[in-house]
Short mmCIF file of C-alpha atoms and ligand atoms in Angstrom, two decimals:
data_model
loop_
_atom_site.label_atom_id
_atom_site.label_comp_id
_atom_site.label_asym_id
_atom_site.label_seq_id
_atom_site.Cartn_x
_atom_site.Cartn_y
_atom_site.Cartn_z
CA MET A 253 234.31 -91.28 144.73
CA ALA A 254 230.85 -91.51 143.10
CA GLU A 255 227.31 -90.43 143.23
CA ILE A 256 224.45 -92.96 142.80
CA GLU A 257 221.39 -92.11 141.04
CA LEU A 258 218.26 -94.39 140.94
CA ARG A 259 215.80 -93.60 138.15
CA LYS A 260 212.45 -95.18 138.34
CA LEU A 261 214.11 -98.29 139.71
CA ARG A 262 211.64 -101.08 140.04
CA LYS A 263 212.05 -104.55 141.47
CA SER A 264 209.52 -107.48 141.25
CA TYR A 265 209.64 -110.94 142.25
CA GLY A 266 207.08 -112.48 140.10
CA ALA A 267 203.91 -110.84 140.61
CA PHE A 268 205.11 -109.24 143.86
CA GLU A 269 206.34 -105.75 143.46
CA ALA A 270 208.92 -105.31 146.23
CA ILE A 271 210.06 -101.96 145.03
CA PRO A 272 207.60 -99.89 143.02
CA PRO A 273 209.17 -97.18 140.67
CA LEU A 274 211.70 -95.38 142.85
CA ASP A 275 213.86 -92.14 142.34
CA LEU A 276 216.80 -91.25 144.54
CA MET A 277 219.91 -89.30 144.36
CA ILE A 278 222.79 -90.27 146.65
CA GLU A 279 225.59 -87.66 146.51
CA ASP A 280 229.28 -88.26 146.13
CA GLY A 281 230.84 -89.06 149.56
CA GLU A 282 227.44 -89.26 151.26
CA PHE A 283 226.61 -91.65 154.09
CA CYS A 284 223.22 -92.57 153.21
CA ILE A 285 221.13 -94.87 155.29
CA PHE A 286 218.02 -96.94 154.34
CA VAL A 287 215.74 -97.60 157.43
CA GLY A 288 212.37 -99.09 157.86
CA PRO A 289 210.68 -102.14 159.43
CA SER A 290 211.56 -105.76 158.53
CA GLY A 291 210.32 -106.56 155.00
CA CYS A 292 210.03 -103.10 153.75
CA GLY A 293 212.77 -103.74 150.90
CA LYS A 294 215.85 -102.34 152.29
CA SER A 295 218.07 -105.25 151.29
CA THR A 296 216.22 -105.70 148.17
CA LEU A 297 217.08 -102.04 147.16
CA LEU A 298 220.70 -102.55 148.34
CA ARG A 299 221.29 -105.92 146.57
CA THR A 300 219.80 -104.34 143.36
CA ILE A 301 222.37 -101.45 143.56
CA ALA A 302 225.05 -104.03 144.02
CA GLY A 303 224.06 -106.08 141.08
CA LEU A 304 223.04 -109.24 143.24
CA GLU A 305 219.54 -108.92 142.00
CA ASP A 306 218.71 -107.91 138.45
CA VAL A 307 216.34 -104.81 138.13
CA THR A 308 212.88 -105.23 136.71
CA ALA A 309 212.95 -101.71 135.09
CA GLY A 310 214.69 -98.35 135.59
CA GLU A 311 218.26 -97.43 135.84
CA ILE A 312 221.05 -97.31 138.46
CA ARG A 313 223.77 -94.81 137.54
CA ILE A 314 226.99 -94.79 139.59
CA ASP A 315 229.24 -91.94 138.69
CA GLY A 316 227.06 -91.04 135.78
CA THR A 317 227.04 -94.40 134.09
CA ASP A 318 224.06 -96.74 133.89
CA VAL A 319 225.37 -99.90 135.68
CA SER A 320 221.95 -101.77 135.76
CA GLN A 321 222.96 -104.41 133.39
CA ARG A 322 226.66 -104.83 134.49
CA HIS A 323 227.98 -107.76 136.48
CA PRO A 324 228.38 -107.21 140.15
CA GLY A 325 232.14 -106.99 140.12
CA GLU A 326 231.93 -104.10 137.45
CA ARG A 327 229.92 -101.51 139.17
CA GLY A 328 232.69 -100.23 141.48
CA ALA A 329 230.78 -101.09 144.53
CA ALA A 330 231.62 -103.40 147.28
CA MET A 331 229.19 -105.04 149.61
CA VAL A 332 229.78 -105.87 153.29
CA PHE A 333 227.21 -108.54 154.61
CA GLN A 334 225.65 -109.04 158.11
CA ASN A 335 227.05 -112.65 158.52
CA TYR A 336 230.43 -111.38 157.22
CA ALA A 337 230.62 -114.22 154.63
CA LEU A 338 234.41 -114.92 155.32
CA TYR A 339 236.18 -117.98 154.07
CA PRO A 340 236.48 -120.24 157.05
CA HIS A 341 239.52 -122.01 155.77
CA MET A 342 241.51 -118.78 154.77
CA THR A 343 243.62 -116.63 157.11
CA VAL A 344 242.68 -113.09 157.41
CA ARG A 345 245.22 -112.04 154.95
CA GLN A 346 244.02 -114.43 152.39
CA ASN A 347 240.46 -113.50 152.95
CA MET A 348 241.35 -109.76 152.40
CA GLY A 349 243.53 -110.46 149.29
CA TYR A 350 241.18 -112.86 147.61
CA ALA A 351 239.43 -110.55 145.34
CA LEU A 352 242.88 -109.10 144.19
CA LYS A 353 244.26 -112.60 143.71
CA LEU A 354 241.00 -113.22 141.60
CA ALA A 355 241.69 -110.16 139.61
CA LYS A 356 245.37 -111.72 138.96
CA LYS A 357 247.13 -108.58 140.72
CA PRO A 358 250.76 -109.04 141.38
CA LYS A 359 251.64 -110.87 144.62
CA ALA A 360 253.53 -107.71 145.91
CA GLU A 361 250.87 -105.39 145.19
CA ILE A 362 248.21 -107.60 146.90
CA GLU A 363 250.50 -107.93 149.97
CA GLU A 364 250.95 -104.21 150.28
CA THR A 365 247.27 -103.35 149.67
CA VAL A 366 246.17 -105.81 152.34
CA GLU A 367 248.68 -104.58 154.83
CA ARG A 368 247.68 -101.01 154.29
CA ALA A 369 244.02 -101.86 154.87
CA ALA A 370 244.88 -103.95 157.95
CA ARG A 371 246.62 -100.88 159.27
CA THR A 372 243.54 -98.69 158.64
CA LEU A 373 241.31 -101.11 160.55
CA GLY A 374 243.65 -102.14 163.48
CA LEU A 375 243.99 -105.68 162.07
CA GLU A 376 248.00 -106.07 161.50
CA GLU A 377 248.47 -108.33 164.54
CA LEU A 378 245.61 -110.73 163.28
CA LEU A 379 246.61 -111.27 159.65
CA ASP A 380 247.77 -114.96 160.07
CA ARG A 381 244.62 -116.07 162.08
CA LYS A 382 241.76 -117.90 160.56
CA PRO A 383 238.14 -116.32 161.14
CA SER A 384 237.23 -119.04 163.87
CA GLN A 385 240.05 -117.43 165.90
CA LEU A 386 238.50 -113.91 165.87
CA SER A 387 235.89 -112.24 167.75
CA GLY A 388 232.61 -110.89 166.14
CA GLY A 389 233.79 -107.57 165.86
CA GLN A 390 237.23 -108.55 164.44
CA ARG A 391 235.40 -110.74 161.76
CA GLN A 392 233.24 -107.64 161.00
CA ARG A 393 236.38 -105.57 160.50
CA VAL A 394 237.82 -108.22 158.06
CA ALA A 395 234.83 -108.31 156.13
CA ILE A 396 234.96 -104.38 155.76
CA GLY A 397 238.86 -104.94 154.95
CA ARG A 398 237.93 -107.15 152.15
CA ALA A 399 235.77 -104.50 150.72
CA ILE A 400 238.56 -101.74 151.10
CA VAL A 401 241.18 -103.57 149.25
CA ARG A 402 239.18 -103.50 146.17
CA ASP A 403 239.22 -99.72 146.47
CA PRO A 404 235.46 -99.40 145.47
CA LYS A 405 233.81 -95.99 144.48
CA VAL A 406 230.92 -97.22 146.59
CA PHE A 407 230.49 -99.10 149.82
CA LEU A 408 227.20 -101.09 150.45
CA PHE A 409 226.47 -102.44 153.97
CA ASP A 410 223.50 -104.69 154.94
CA GLU A 411 223.00 -104.42 158.55
CA PRO A 412 226.77 -104.97 159.33
CA LEU A 413 226.45 -104.68 163.08
CA SER A 414 223.32 -106.66 163.92
CA ASN A 415 225.24 -109.83 164.92
CA LEU A 416 227.31 -107.90 167.46
CA ASP A 417 226.67 -107.25 171.26
CA ALA A 418 225.59 -103.64 172.32
CA GLU A 419 229.10 -102.41 173.34
CA LEU A 420 230.73 -103.68 170.23
CA ARG A 421 227.88 -102.21 168.06
CA THR A 422 228.71 -98.82 169.65
CA ARG A 423 232.33 -99.12 169.09
CA MET A 424 231.94 -100.40 165.52
CA ARG A 425 229.60 -97.45 164.89
CA LEU A 426 232.29 -95.01 165.83
CA GLU A 427 234.72 -96.88 163.71
CA LEU A 428 232.49 -96.83 160.75
CA ALA A 429 231.92 -93.04 161.01
CA ASP A 430 235.88 -92.63 161.28
CA LEU A 431 236.28 -94.87 158.30
CA HIS A 432 233.80 -92.75 156.23
CA ARG A 433 235.63 -89.57 157.13
CA SER A 434 239.00 -91.12 156.23
CA LEU A 435 238.07 -92.67 153.01
CA GLY A 436 235.61 -90.07 151.95
CA VAL A 437 233.68 -92.61 149.79
CA THR A 438 230.11 -92.90 149.19
CA MET A 439 228.34 -95.33 151.55
CA VAL A 440 224.88 -96.90 151.42
CA TYR A 441 224.04 -98.52 154.64
CA VAL A 442 220.87 -100.61 155.60
CA THR A 443 219.64 -101.09 159.02
CA HIS A 444 216.46 -101.50 161.03
CA ASP A 445 218.09 -99.73 163.93
CA GLN A 446 217.16 -96.17 164.02
CA VAL A 447 219.70 -95.20 166.64
CA GLU A 448 222.48 -96.56 164.04
CA ALA A 449 220.80 -94.42 161.26
CA MET A 450 220.56 -91.34 163.48
CA THR A 451 224.03 -91.48 164.59
CA LEU A 452 225.79 -92.50 161.37
CA ALA A 453 223.87 -91.05 158.45
CA ASP A 454 224.42 -87.86 156.58
CA ARG A 455 220.94 -88.67 155.21
CA ILE A 456 218.21 -91.20 156.04
CA VAL A 457 215.69 -92.65 153.58
CA VAL A 458 212.71 -93.94 155.43
CA LEU A 459 211.03 -96.82 153.47
CA ARG A 460 207.79 -98.61 153.86
CA GLY A 461 206.56 -101.26 151.40
CA GLY A 462 209.35 -100.47 148.98
CA ARG A 463 208.35 -96.62 149.02
CA ILE A 464 210.22 -93.73 150.22
CA GLU A 465 208.22 -91.98 153.10
CA GLN A 466 210.72 -89.39 153.63
CA VAL A 467 214.36 -88.47 152.93
CA GLY A 468 216.29 -85.98 155.14
CA SER A 469 219.10 -85.55 157.63
CA PRO A 470 218.56 -87.31 160.94
CA LEU A 471 217.48 -84.03 162.82
CA GLU A 472 215.18 -82.99 159.92
CA LEU A 473 213.39 -86.26 160.20
CA TYR A 474 213.27 -85.92 164.17
CA ASP A 475 212.26 -82.27 164.00
CA ASN A 476 210.01 -82.35 161.03
CA PRO A 477 208.56 -85.96 160.20
CA ALA A 478 206.43 -85.63 157.23
CA ASN A 479 203.84 -88.28 158.31
CA LEU A 480 202.71 -90.53 161.21
CA PHE A 481 204.82 -93.37 159.94
CA VAL A 482 208.13 -91.49 160.17
CA ALA A 483 207.08 -89.79 163.32
CA ARG A 484 206.65 -93.26 164.86
CA PHE A 485 209.89 -94.77 163.42
CA ILE A 486 212.41 -92.08 164.21
CA GLY A 487 213.32 -91.24 167.81
CA SER A 488 214.02 -93.75 170.70
CA PRO A 489 211.92 -93.68 172.93
CA SER A 490 209.36 -92.93 170.24
CA MET A 491 206.92 -89.96 170.24
CA ASN A 492 203.75 -90.28 172.18
CA PHE A 493 200.29 -89.91 170.50
CA PHE A 494 197.01 -88.76 171.91
CA ARG A 495 193.68 -88.71 170.53
CA ALA A 496 192.38 -85.14 170.25
CA THR A 497 189.71 -82.89 169.12
CA ALA A 498 189.47 -79.27 168.12
CA ASP A 499 186.58 -77.36 169.91
CA GLY A 500 186.49 -73.69 168.71
CA ASN A 501 189.98 -72.42 169.20
CA ALA A 502 191.20 -75.06 171.66
CA ILE A 503 192.51 -78.59 171.18
CA ALA A 504 191.40 -81.04 173.99
CA ILE A 505 193.36 -84.17 174.43
CA THR A 506 190.75 -86.89 175.39
CA GLU A 507 192.95 -88.85 177.83
CA LEU A 508 194.45 -85.92 179.49
CA PRO A 509 191.44 -84.07 180.74
CA GLY A 510 192.12 -80.38 181.37
CA LEU A 511 195.08 -80.22 179.18
CA ILE A 512 194.21 -77.69 176.45
CA LEU A 513 196.29 -76.70 173.41
CA PRO A 514 195.51 -73.47 171.30
CA ARG A 515 194.34 -74.52 167.86
CA PRO A 516 196.99 -73.54 165.22
CA ASP A 517 195.81 -71.92 162.05
CA PHE A 518 196.53 -75.10 159.99
CA VAL A 519 194.23 -77.35 162.08
CA PRO A 520 190.69 -76.97 160.70
CA GLU A 521 187.79 -76.35 163.14
CA GLY A 522 186.06 -79.49 164.14
CA TRP A 523 189.23 -81.48 163.56
CA SER A 524 189.86 -84.63 165.31
CA GLY A 525 193.00 -86.84 165.02
CA LEU A 526 196.32 -87.50 166.81
CA VAL A 527 198.45 -85.09 168.71
CA GLY A 528 202.31 -86.25 169.02
CA VAL A 529 204.52 -85.24 171.68
CA ARG A 530 208.28 -86.26 172.18
CA PRO A 531 209.15 -87.68 175.55
CA GLU A 532 211.59 -84.64 176.28
CA HIS A 533 209.10 -81.93 175.34
CA PHE A 534 206.59 -82.38 178.28
CA VAL A 535 206.94 -79.75 180.91
CA ILE A 536 206.75 -81.56 184.34
CA ASN A 537 204.98 -80.19 187.30
CA ALA A 538 204.22 -76.80 186.15
CA ALA A 539 201.14 -75.09 187.52
CA GLY A 540 197.98 -76.04 185.68
CA GLY A 541 199.42 -79.45 184.44
CA THR A 542 197.34 -82.66 184.20
CA GLU A 543 197.89 -85.22 186.79
CA VAL A 544 199.33 -88.59 185.64
CA ARG A 545 200.37 -91.65 187.77
CA LEU A 546 203.72 -93.23 186.77
CA ARG A 547 203.48 -97.05 186.40
CA ALA A 548 207.38 -97.45 186.10
CA VAL A 549 210.55 -95.38 186.39
CA GLU A 550 213.77 -96.26 184.58
CA HIS A 551 216.94 -94.77 185.70
CA LEU A 552 219.59 -95.02 183.16
CA GLY A 553 222.04 -92.95 184.99
CA GLY A 554 222.05 -89.68 183.31
CA VAL A 555 218.64 -90.18 181.79
CA THR A 556 215.60 -91.03 183.38
CA TYR A 557 212.08 -92.31 181.80
CA GLY A 558 208.79 -92.36 183.38
CA TYR A 559 206.07 -94.50 181.98
CA ALA A 560 202.24 -94.19 182.34
CA THR A 561 199.14 -95.85 181.23
CA LEU A 562 196.24 -93.48 180.42
CA SER A 563 192.44 -94.04 181.03
CA ALA A 564 191.72 -95.58 177.63
CA GLY A 565 195.13 -97.58 177.80
CA THR A 566 197.39 -95.28 175.86
CA GLY A 567 200.93 -95.83 177.05
CA ILE A 568 203.08 -92.78 177.34
CA CYS A 569 206.79 -92.08 178.08
CA VAL A 570 207.96 -88.87 179.61
CA ASP A 571 211.57 -87.80 180.00
CA LEU A 572 212.07 -87.03 183.62
CA GLU A 573 215.28 -84.96 182.96
CA GLY A 574 217.38 -87.05 185.20
CA ARG A 575 215.33 -86.45 188.32
CA ARG A 576 215.91 -89.02 191.13
CA GLU A 577 212.22 -88.67 192.12
CA PRO A 578 209.27 -89.40 191.59
CA GLY A 579 209.14 -93.13 191.60
CA ALA A 580 206.71 -95.79 190.35
CA GLY A 581 203.20 -94.91 191.96
CA ASP A 582 203.96 -91.26 192.27
CA THR A 583 201.97 -88.74 190.38
CA ILE A 584 203.48 -86.01 188.10
CA ALA A 585 201.60 -82.93 186.39
CA LEU A 586 202.14 -82.85 182.70
CA SER A 587 201.76 -79.99 180.28
CA ILE A 588 202.73 -79.70 176.58
CA PRO A 589 204.31 -76.47 175.35
CA PRO A 590 202.10 -75.70 172.12
CA GLU A 591 205.05 -75.35 169.90
CA CYS A 592 206.33 -78.94 170.67
CA ALA A 593 202.83 -80.45 169.56
CA PHE A 594 202.46 -82.25 166.09
CA PHE A 595 199.27 -82.82 164.50
CA PHE A 596 198.32 -85.86 162.43
CA ASP A 597 195.41 -86.98 160.40
CA GLU A 598 194.75 -90.39 161.55
CA ARG A 599 193.40 -91.77 158.25
CA THR A 600 195.87 -90.33 155.81
CA GLU A 601 198.77 -90.37 158.35
CA ILE A 602 199.71 -86.99 157.00
CA ARG A 603 201.17 -84.34 159.38
CA LEU A 604 199.31 -80.90 159.40
CA ARG A 605 201.44 -77.99 159.42
N1 ADP B 14 213.92 -113.58 146.46
C1 ADP B 14 212.81 -113.14 146.70
N2 ADP B 14 211.61 -113.76 146.34
C2 ADP B 14 210.33 -113.30 146.64
N3 ADP B 14 210.19 -112.08 147.67
C3 ADP B 14 211.42 -111.66 148.03
C4 ADP B 14 212.56 -112.21 147.82
N4 ADP B 14 213.47 -111.41 148.43
C5 ADP B 14 212.70 -110.66 149.18
N5 ADP B 14 211.35 -110.83 148.99
C6 ADP B 14 210.32 -109.97 149.55
O1 ADP B 14 210.52 -108.56 149.33
C7 ADP B 14 210.22 -107.72 150.35
C8 ADP B 14 211.32 -107.00 150.74
O2 ADP B 14 212.38 -107.74 151.52
P1 ADP B 14 213.72 -107.37 151.84
O3 ADP B 14 214.34 -106.32 150.98
O4 ADP B 14 214.60 -108.52 152.34
O5 ADP B 14 213.44 -106.61 153.23
P2 ADP B 14 214.22 -105.82 154.40
O6 ADP B 14 215.66 -105.99 154.10
O7 ADP B 14 213.64 -104.45 154.52
O8 ADP B 14 213.82 -106.64 155.62
C9 ADP B 14 209.68 -108.87 151.55
O9 ADP B 14 208.25 -108.80 151.37
C10 ADP B 14 210.27 -110.17 151.16
O10 ADP B 14 209.40 -111.11 151.61
MG1 MG B 15 217.23 -107.02 155.04
#
């Protein structure tokens, strides 16, 4: 068990600064997830913690000790990779025991540790197979098993599920949540999939250009995004945005004529910017709503989404709350409950509140 503290951690590749000085505290036992678009520095940050990249400046403290100059094997952290990185010529048993063999542990101890890890992961029947005789999900479990046998204080995962199909991803997600609960160790996990982040994380760190945009629990980020970037990134389907202007004490949404919101105190007079609304927050077909024609309707079974394109080309998504009607081509009336509207400055991307 260990906390991880990053102090003014910086990472450059030559003249390119991938991570500008960054401070972050990851609590003991926390499941902490780094998210952000491709190239935002998630892997760089994780690999720097693991010791697979050297730090340009700053400190990485694990359990109170600065490990930034230590060899990867001496940090108490174990990394699980997206491509599993298993040895193809070794059996599952040999793959899982390899780190212990290198550490010159007694044979009986290796055997026992590997079998215990195999039981935790449901791999007992597969110990004598080679990686080529396993499914993607089983390989991923072996890769995790290889980390478990080292009894690390910290697990580091770099997009461990992105090579799996959708069904397996869901199952492995639940297994990782169980594993975190049963081991009680600190886990740092990188993904570009915000559904994974929302379902697994105690806390999410949203990164852009190597900088932290916001840190918080999944629902804190969903309910209280600090800025336009986080509001866009968290939530699936994502938040809808509309150009709007304040006129006196009213806010008019340009592309939804007739839809007027009261101007909150924190929105200045004469303001213009973006109003954000989550798909599930529209009120449908109430008196006084603004009419919109649906371009497409997606029935996912329990959930139904309607899509429309507004006059200036803005695409919107509306949660139709499981309705079987309307269909594509039909018209619905939309209103926005004032307390559900978010307000953003378009230039600075800051959220007004
Ligand atoms: N070895 C390297 N040399 C130079 N630039 C790199 C290297 N590794 C990563 N980068 C750059 O650092 C940035 C962050 O990359 P990365 O951490 O892999 O992003 P992510 O994992 O979020 O997709 C990218 O702009 C990438 O091109
Ligand atoms: Mg990456």
